[in-house]
XYZ file of C-alpha atoms in Angstrom:
503
model
C 6.616 -16.086 215.207
C 5.058 -17.691 217.745
C 7.797 -15.076 219.851
C 6.131 -12.206 217.504
C 3.061 -12.492 217.378
C 2.834 -12.229 220.401
C 4.816 -9.372 221.137
C 2.685 -7.318 217.916
C -0.728 -8.485 220.258
C 0.818 -7.596 223.207
C 1.874 -4.266 222.091
C -1.596 -3.384 220.293
C -3.382 -4.137 223.720
C -0.512 -1.913 226.092
C -0.906 0.608 222.583
C -4.813 0.592 222.520
C -4.545 0.805 227.410
C -2.328 4.256 226.999
C -6.099 5.278 224.756
C -8.527 4.119 227.225
C -6.025 5.643 229.924
C -6.101 9.117 228.773
C -8.507 9.173 226.033
C -11.618 6.880 228.534
C -14.681 6.930 225.334
C -16.341 4.222 224.826
C -15.092 3.066 221.353
C -11.820 3.086 223.357
C -13.152 0.912 225.884
C -14.932 -1.805 223.431
C -11.461 -1.878 221.078
C -9.307 -2.540 224.492
C -11.061 -5.291 224.873
C -11.185 -6.977 221.900
C -7.773 -6.334 221.618
C -7.464 -8.181 225.600
C -9.607 -11.471 223.901
C -7.530 -11.883 221.344
C -3.748 -11.497 223.476
C -5.713 -14.328 225.367
C -6.090 -16.284 222.367
C -2.995 -16.418 221.133
C -1.568 -17.324 224.590
C -3.927 -20.125 225.559
C -3.202 -21.243 221.342
C 0.877 -20.977 222.192
C 0.616 -22.863 225.437
C -1.875 -25.574 224.049
C -0.301 -28.953 222.481
C -2.618 -30.336 220.186
C -1.977 -28.809 217.280
C 1.314 -28.547 216.211
C 0.325 -25.365 213.606
C -1.762 -23.314 216.321
C 1.179 -23.969 218.875
C 3.681 -22.295 215.535
C 1.349 -19.662 214.988
C -1.364 -18.610 217.474
C -4.239 -17.279 216.614
C -3.277 -16.159 213.013
C -3.762 -20.054 212.546
C -6.468 -19.573 212.759
C -7.100 -18.639 209.632
C -6.704 -21.606 208.331
C -8.786 -23.589 209.730
C -12.058 -20.953 208.171
C -10.171 -20.237 205.004
C -10.241 -24.495 204.851
C -13.900 -23.968 205.600
C -14.928 -22.009 203.255
C -13.319 -23.321 201.064
C -15.520 -25.000 198.551
C -17.114 -21.578 198.725
C -15.093 -19.537 197.429
C -14.140 -21.879 194.768
C -17.331 -21.933 193.576
C -18.192 -17.847 193.717
C -15.043 -16.744 192.581
C -12.545 -19.262 191.218
C -14.031 -21.721 189.380
C -15.490 -20.972 185.483
C -19.122 -22.183 184.423
C -17.743 -25.214 183.415
C -15.154 -26.236 185.433
C -16.981 -26.886 188.749
C -17.693 -30.429 190.074
C -19.560 -32.335 190.786
C -22.033 -30.577 188.459
C -20.935 -27.444 187.191
C -21.919 -23.572 187.334
C -23.427 -23.698 183.865
C -25.382 -27.379 184.878
C -26.511 -25.380 187.824
C -28.381 -21.767 185.906
C -29.733 -23.879 183.968
C -31.359 -25.918 186.841
C -32.280 -22.109 188.900
C -33.635 -20.516 185.578
C -36.443 -23.157 185.078
C -37.967 -23.308 188.159
C -37.416 -20.187 188.345
C -39.341 -19.726 185.363
C -36.548 -17.153 184.186
C -34.943 -16.100 181.121
C -33.055 -19.506 179.688
C -30.974 -18.482 177.191
C -27.177 -17.597 177.242
C -25.768 -14.973 174.568
C -22.768 -14.549 172.475
C -22.368 -18.602 172.027
C -20.510 -21.399 173.804
C -18.467 -21.823 176.128
C -17.872 -25.485 174.844
C -14.608 -26.219 173.445
C -16.646 -28.014 170.647
C -13.340 -29.300 169.498
C -12.307 -31.618 171.776
C -12.250 -34.866 172.459
C -15.204 -35.960 174.507
C -17.534 -33.732 172.754
C -21.180 -34.196 172.348
C -23.316 -33.431 170.047
C -26.591 -34.099 168.241
C -27.739 -33.038 164.340
C -30.253 -31.476 163.090
C -32.501 -32.105 160.464
C -33.440 -29.595 157.567
C -37.124 -30.523 158.161
C -37.925 -30.193 162.093
C -41.172 -31.294 163.594
C -43.339 -29.594 165.209
C -42.170 -30.149 169.185
C -45.855 -28.935 170.381
C -46.846 -32.243 168.686
C -43.475 -34.014 169.621
C -44.888 -37.776 171.381
C -43.886 -39.362 174.331
C -43.188 -37.657 177.501
C -44.949 -39.828 179.480
C -43.624 -44.730 179.491
C -46.446 -47.491 180.005
C -44.185 -49.232 182.954
C -45.496 -53.087 183.426
C -44.804 -56.767 182.024
C -47.203 -59.484 181.180
C -47.009 -60.665 184.675
C -48.055 -57.415 185.944
C -51.640 -56.559 186.075
C -51.849 -52.769 187.463
C -49.499 -51.381 184.785
C -48.641 -47.780 185.170
C -48.269 -44.411 182.999
C -45.175 -42.917 184.223
C -44.037 -39.201 182.621
C -40.614 -38.992 181.179
C -39.075 -37.875 184.103
C -39.362 -38.885 187.931
C -37.470 -37.566 191.575
C -35.386 -40.384 191.639
C -34.719 -42.105 195.376
C -33.752 -39.487 198.306
C -34.947 -40.296 201.588
C -36.822 -38.436 204.702
C -34.482 -38.127 206.780
C -30.874 -37.932 204.613
C -33.418 -34.360 203.197
C -35.707 -32.597 205.821
C -39.307 -33.216 205.624
C -39.936 -29.306 203.784
C -37.686 -30.397 201.630
C -40.202 -33.945 201.079
C -43.149 -31.809 201.008
C -42.367 -29.303 198.339
C -40.894 -32.443 196.212
C -44.464 -34.832 196.507
C -46.477 -31.732 195.912
C -44.195 -30.937 193.520
C -44.757 -33.949 191.791
C -48.369 -33.909 192.160
C -48.658 -30.553 190.380
C -46.810 -32.036 187.563
C -47.827 -35.313 187.343
C -44.311 -36.703 188.057
C -43.867 -39.738 190.677
C -41.728 -39.748 193.598
C -39.529 -42.133 194.786
C -39.239 -42.630 198.496
C -36.015 -43.628 199.102
C -35.131 -46.626 201.238
C -35.932 -44.757 204.341
C -40.153 -45.987 204.236
C -43.180 -43.979 203.498
C -43.702 -40.910 205.722
C -46.550 -38.874 206.649
C -44.281 -35.934 204.548
C -44.522 -38.233 201.374
C -48.308 -38.005 201.011
C -48.578 -34.845 199.617
C -51.065 -36.776 196.646
C -48.040 -37.284 194.301
C -47.901 -40.126 192.395
C -44.798 -42.848 194.529
C -41.824 -45.029 193.799
C -42.181 -47.144 197.215
C -38.300 -48.251 197.058
C -37.037 -51.728 199.218
C -33.754 -51.201 200.684
C -31.834 -53.722 202.535
C -33.309 -52.314 205.533
C -36.387 -52.893 204.920
C -37.732 -49.592 206.426
C -41.535 -49.158 205.393
C -40.893 -52.974 205.310
C -40.561 -54.642 207.351
C -39.174 -55.504 210.758
C -36.180 -55.586 213.461
C -35.529 -59.496 214.216
C -32.541 -60.491 217.055
C -31.097 -57.123 215.983
C -30.860 -57.690 212.529
C -33.909 -55.830 209.717
C -35.866 -58.696 208.041
C -38.462 -58.396 205.045
C -41.925 -58.903 206.750
C -44.716 -59.550 204.399
C -48.070 -57.381 206.612
C -45.453 -54.845 206.440
C -45.164 -54.190 203.153
C -48.553 -54.369 202.086
C -50.142 -52.565 204.270
C -47.462 -49.922 202.246
C -47.572 -51.029 198.705
C -51.287 -51.417 198.802
C -51.382 -47.112 199.025
C -53.238 -46.032 196.793
C -49.889 -43.239 195.937
C -47.812 -46.124 195.264
C -47.789 -47.464 191.591
C -45.033 -48.616 191.398
C -42.496 -50.629 193.921
C -37.925 -50.529 193.773
C -36.386 -52.812 194.978
C -32.073 -51.115 196.336
C -29.480 -54.434 195.387
C -27.028 -50.889 195.459
C -26.905 -47.120 194.395
C -24.100 -45.437 191.960
C -22.607 -43.638 194.515
C -21.958 -46.331 197.323
C -22.019 -49.813 195.324
C -21.888 -52.726 197.317
C -21.716 -51.132 200.544
C -25.118 -49.716 202.071
C -27.636 -46.394 203.150
C -26.030 -43.757 205.913
C -28.156 -42.598 208.033
C -25.532 -40.143 209.888
C -26.710 -40.381 213.565
C -26.991 -36.357 213.201
C -29.914 -36.185 211.544
C -31.238 -39.521 213.003
C -34.137 -37.803 214.893
C -36.703 -39.167 217.089
C -39.535 -39.355 214.399
C -37.035 -40.633 212.212
C -35.904 -43.619 214.533
C -39.814 -43.696 214.928
C -40.369 -44.749 211.150
C -37.483 -46.468 210.249
C -37.922 -48.298 213.955
C -33.859 -48.093 215.076
C -33.087 -46.334 218.018
C -32.369 -42.326 217.976
C -29.384 -40.187 217.664
C -27.463 -43.805 216.155
C -25.515 -44.086 212.719
C -28.260 -45.686 210.726
C -25.590 -48.615 208.258
C -28.266 -50.549 205.991
C -26.813 -53.930 205.494
C -25.013 -54.187 202.011
C -27.361 -57.293 200.559
C -30.599 -57.830 201.158
C -31.608 -61.457 203.469
C -34.703 -62.052 201.521
C -33.146 -63.900 199.246
C -29.582 -65.662 198.143
C -29.876 -66.427 194.578
C -31.107 -66.116 191.735
C -33.649 -68.191 192.148
C -35.047 -66.739 195.431
C -34.563 -63.684 193.998
C -36.992 -64.241 191.200
C -39.599 -65.606 194.133
C -39.110 -62.292 196.155
C -39.860 -60.490 192.978
C -42.983 -62.152 192.546
C -43.877 -61.741 196.038
C -43.500 -58.266 196.021
C -45.589 -58.300 193.245
C -48.784 -60.413 194.523
C -48.299 -58.322 197.895
C -48.287 -54.788 195.810
C -51.923 -56.542 194.726
C -49.752 -56.733 191.037
C -48.529 -53.540 190.990
C -44.948 -52.457 189.008
C -41.750 -54.563 190.494
C -38.375 -53.256 189.488
C -35.033 -53.160 190.787
C -32.484 -51.087 191.087
C -28.495 -51.329 191.020
C -25.161 -49.758 189.840
C -23.702 -52.605 187.025
C -21.454 -54.165 189.152
C -19.629 -57.717 187.983
C -20.914 -58.252 184.403
C -20.890 -62.471 184.722
C -23.560 -62.025 187.546
C -25.469 -59.544 186.025
C -25.818 -61.810 182.901
C -26.521 -64.740 184.981
C -29.395 -62.890 187.020
C -30.810 -61.347 183.063
C -30.120 -65.464 182.161
C -31.676 -66.291 184.686
C -34.882 -64.235 184.460
C -34.983 -65.376 180.722
C -34.623 -69.677 181.080
C -37.964 -68.844 184.520
C -39.909 -66.447 182.554
C -40.443 -64.302 185.281
C -39.108 -60.744 185.118
C -38.993 -57.612 187.157
C -41.203 -55.006 185.479
C -38.698 -52.417 185.061
C -34.529 -52.327 186.107
C -32.877 -48.536 187.164
C -29.302 -48.447 186.247
C -27.856 -46.444 189.075
C -24.225 -44.706 187.409
C -21.172 -44.757 189.666
C -21.410 -41.017 189.239
C -24.508 -41.361 191.777
C -25.003 -38.647 194.910
C -25.901 -39.818 197.819
C -25.493 -37.291 201.559
C -23.046 -40.049 203.000
C -21.263 -42.552 201.569
C -16.875 -43.403 202.288
C -14.688 -41.632 199.516
C -13.209 -45.037 197.756
C -16.851 -46.142 197.259
C -17.621 -42.983 195.464
C -14.711 -42.343 193.916
C -13.743 -45.336 192.622
C -16.221 -48.538 192.805
C -19.289 -49.438 190.098
C -19.528 -48.677 186.838
C -20.109 -45.132 185.278
C -23.783 -45.032 184.149
C -23.212 -45.019 180.524
C -21.432 -48.222 179.776
C -23.823 -49.441 183.214
C -26.855 -48.344 181.265
C -25.672 -49.470 177.223
C -24.278 -53.147 179.054
C -27.523 -54.035 180.532
C -29.718 -52.257 177.163
C -27.975 -55.501 175.784
C -28.571 -57.716 177.934
C -32.350 -56.847 177.616
C -32.291 -57.383 173.839
C -29.799 -61.009 173.662
C -32.306 -62.011 175.640
C -35.342 -60.950 174.132
C -36.644 -59.309 177.277
C -36.414 -55.813 176.317
C -40.287 -55.347 175.297
C -41.133 -56.826 178.934
C -38.697 -54.711 181.035
C -38.377 -50.921 180.870
C -34.823 -49.699 181.792
C -34.352 -46.365 184.322
C -31.764 -44.745 183.520
C -30.420 -42.568 187.205
C -26.995 -40.246 187.139
C -26.216 -37.035 186.486
C -29.064 -36.396 184.257
C -29.852 -32.736 183.781
C -30.910 -30.795 181.197
C -32.753 -32.421 177.987
C -29.302 -32.980 176.449
C -28.412 -35.480 179.298
C -31.808 -36.764 178.899
C -31.955 -37.608 174.810
C -28.213 -38.845 174.784
C -29.842 -41.684 177.903
C -32.905 -42.266 175.613
C -30.608 -43.159 173.186
C -28.620 -45.069 174.857
C -31.768 -47.624 176.052
C -33.297 -45.973 178.701
C -36.728 -45.675 178.178
C -37.159 -43.389 181.148
C -34.724 -41.415 183.594
C -34.505 -40.480 187.790
C -33.138 -37.741 188.680
C -32.168 -36.278 191.710
C -29.028 -33.715 192.602
C -31.353 -31.725 189.780
C -34.441 -31.393 191.675
C -32.000 -30.503 195.119
C -31.000 -27.640 193.084
C -34.929 -26.740 192.137
C -35.714 -26.549 195.607
C -32.341 -23.925 196.478
C -29.361 -26.477 196.837
C -26.034 -24.124 196.249
C -24.186 -27.212 196.191
C -22.719 -26.664 199.673
C -21.581 -30.516 200.030
C -23.074 -30.959 203.662
C -25.246 -33.407 203.081
C -23.564 -35.183 205.745
C -23.121 -32.670 208.273
C -26.518 -31.975 208.946
C -25.574 -28.014 208.199
C -27.097 -27.843 205.205
C -27.949 -23.740 205.235
C -30.358 -24.312 202.793
C -32.889 -26.257 204.544
C -32.745 -28.877 201.770
C -29.894 -32.209 203.347
C -30.569 -31.058 207.109
C -32.955 -31.990 209.848
C -31.790 -28.609 212.020
C -35.015 -27.549 212.767
C -34.173 -23.987 212.297
C -32.000 -24.796 208.952
C -35.164 -26.824 207.692
C -37.308 -23.197 207.973
C -35.487 -21.572 205.654
C -37.017 -23.965 202.358
C -40.975 -22.323 202.638
C -42.682 -25.887 200.769
C -45.319 -23.379 199.707
C -42.270 -21.176 197.614
C -39.874 -24.357 196.167
C -43.312 -26.654 194.787
C -43.770 -24.764 192.468
C -40.338 -24.521 191.450
C -39.262 -28.148 191.451
C -42.811 -28.691 189.406
C -41.071 -25.591 186.861
C -38.106 -27.468 186.456
C -39.739 -30.441 185.419
C -41.781 -29.212 182.652
C -39.428 -26.569 181.612
C -36.930 -29.736 180.968
C -39.479 -31.721 179.287
C -40.371 -29.011 177.318
C -36.913 -28.507 176.055
C -36.277 -32.134 175.193
C -39.408 -32.174 173.145
C -37.632 -29.361 170.897
C -34.058 -30.616 170.848
C -35.946 -34.086 169.415
C -38.777 -32.119 166.983
C -34.847 -30.190 166.198
C -33.297 -33.645 165.217
C -36.722 -34.634 162.982
C -37.982 -36.508 165.094
C -41.859 -36.743 165.982
C -41.580 -39.251 169.428
C -38.926 -39.157 172.257
C -39.055 -43.010 172.221
C -37.965 -43.005 168.419
C -34.455 -41.304 169.082
C -31.210 -43.836 168.608
C -27.223 -43.837 169.238
C -27.036 -43.255 165.743
C -27.939 -39.444 165.936
C -26.460 -38.923 169.389
C -22.285 -38.342 168.408
C -19.018 -37.569 169.754
C -15.162 -36.161 169.139
C -13.131 -39.284 169.435
C -10.059 -37.507 167.890
C -9.556 -33.812 166.952
C -10.863 -35.346 163.123
C -13.000 -37.926 163.685
C -16.341 -38.058 165.375
C -18.471 -41.130 165.893
C -21.804 -41.961 166.799
C -22.916 -43.440 169.807
C -23.918 -46.684 168.766
C -20.083 -47.045 166.177
C -18.253 -46.226 170.229
C -20.768 -48.640 172.258
C -23.401 -50.679 170.383
C -21.115 -51.725 166.890
C -17.662 -53.289 168.847
């Protein structure tokens, strides 16, 4: 095959040469130049020894690399239907785009979902629906009896995404949008940057690397009271979230690829520029449940009494129960728990951790909720559900299973214009959301995207109210697991209460 390809290219080049000799026009000169260049590339391919396929099929094999590089885009644009795309299908992506742009969001001609398939979920409406304009519950009060600065949060807030993982323009647009929509913006574990200080309420996340909350001692990151306090007492900071793990890579620690670690980010995190930043898998500030409780209280005190929560993806059930039991026995506990699902997203994670480690959100959420009820802590500790929530039904379902509020990450990225290119770990995000490339970052115009962030939030809240009203419920917090249903078999429908709580 190699000889055939080379022969064809030589023949084309010779024919072009004949054309140039007899018809010496500019176009033919350009043609022979292109042909000659392709021939030289083919000769090089046939002689190199690194790639077997390229050596056997010179030049032509390069098409394989091109299509392999563009495979995800081809799949998304030309092959997948509205429901089978992953990680977020086209129908879900479209509703975010439509709401963020205030475009028409109705759909024609009926559902594309197979309502008789196992796993189909739905809620039942009431003969006496409520007026959705009067549905209450879009604000949630955070703060246990250990907290002196309680916070009225929106039902929906921006989940943790660091500056570094996202661009400065993305962070600014999210923060400004959150300010306009009166909801909160989680900083992620990368610390508080100037781009987070656009006026929105902040949830200051403290990760295992203690960025913005610690210092480097003998090459290791440790928690530092003074550094943490300087950020925690900022008026923009309304809550503190201590991250134990995240759903996309539980038990691993955060990863900032070297390509994204610019001089500015390295300075904020106190690390070497241009290096991959791997956060430790666990906290060095505590190593037992008792020490954890002391640390939570210290963080609360240093912040001036603001709500302090913990975030984790449910792992070992016995460990989680022992932790909740320890909270109960000590009569000291976090003000909220953010339950992250194993289906959570991230800019960079090992494949095995993303695909095979961590409990999915529904099971994790139910497990934590059951434990809080068992140890009489449900009235003190709020639950934030985090894991691929996009539309109002997702939110209603999580609330029915025990969540008090919802944290969203990828859906807010989509509201910024994310096209699910899945290049977050390569620093090549084509729309400037998850990159530090200055030219690509410029593609994201903050003054346009911040409004879309606000629109998506507000329209989704309105949609939640409409769904709840259709169910005949006057308050969002009154949604229960016995009001959401799932088809288990062709002829069997059960409520989520029966599936998750009555067994």
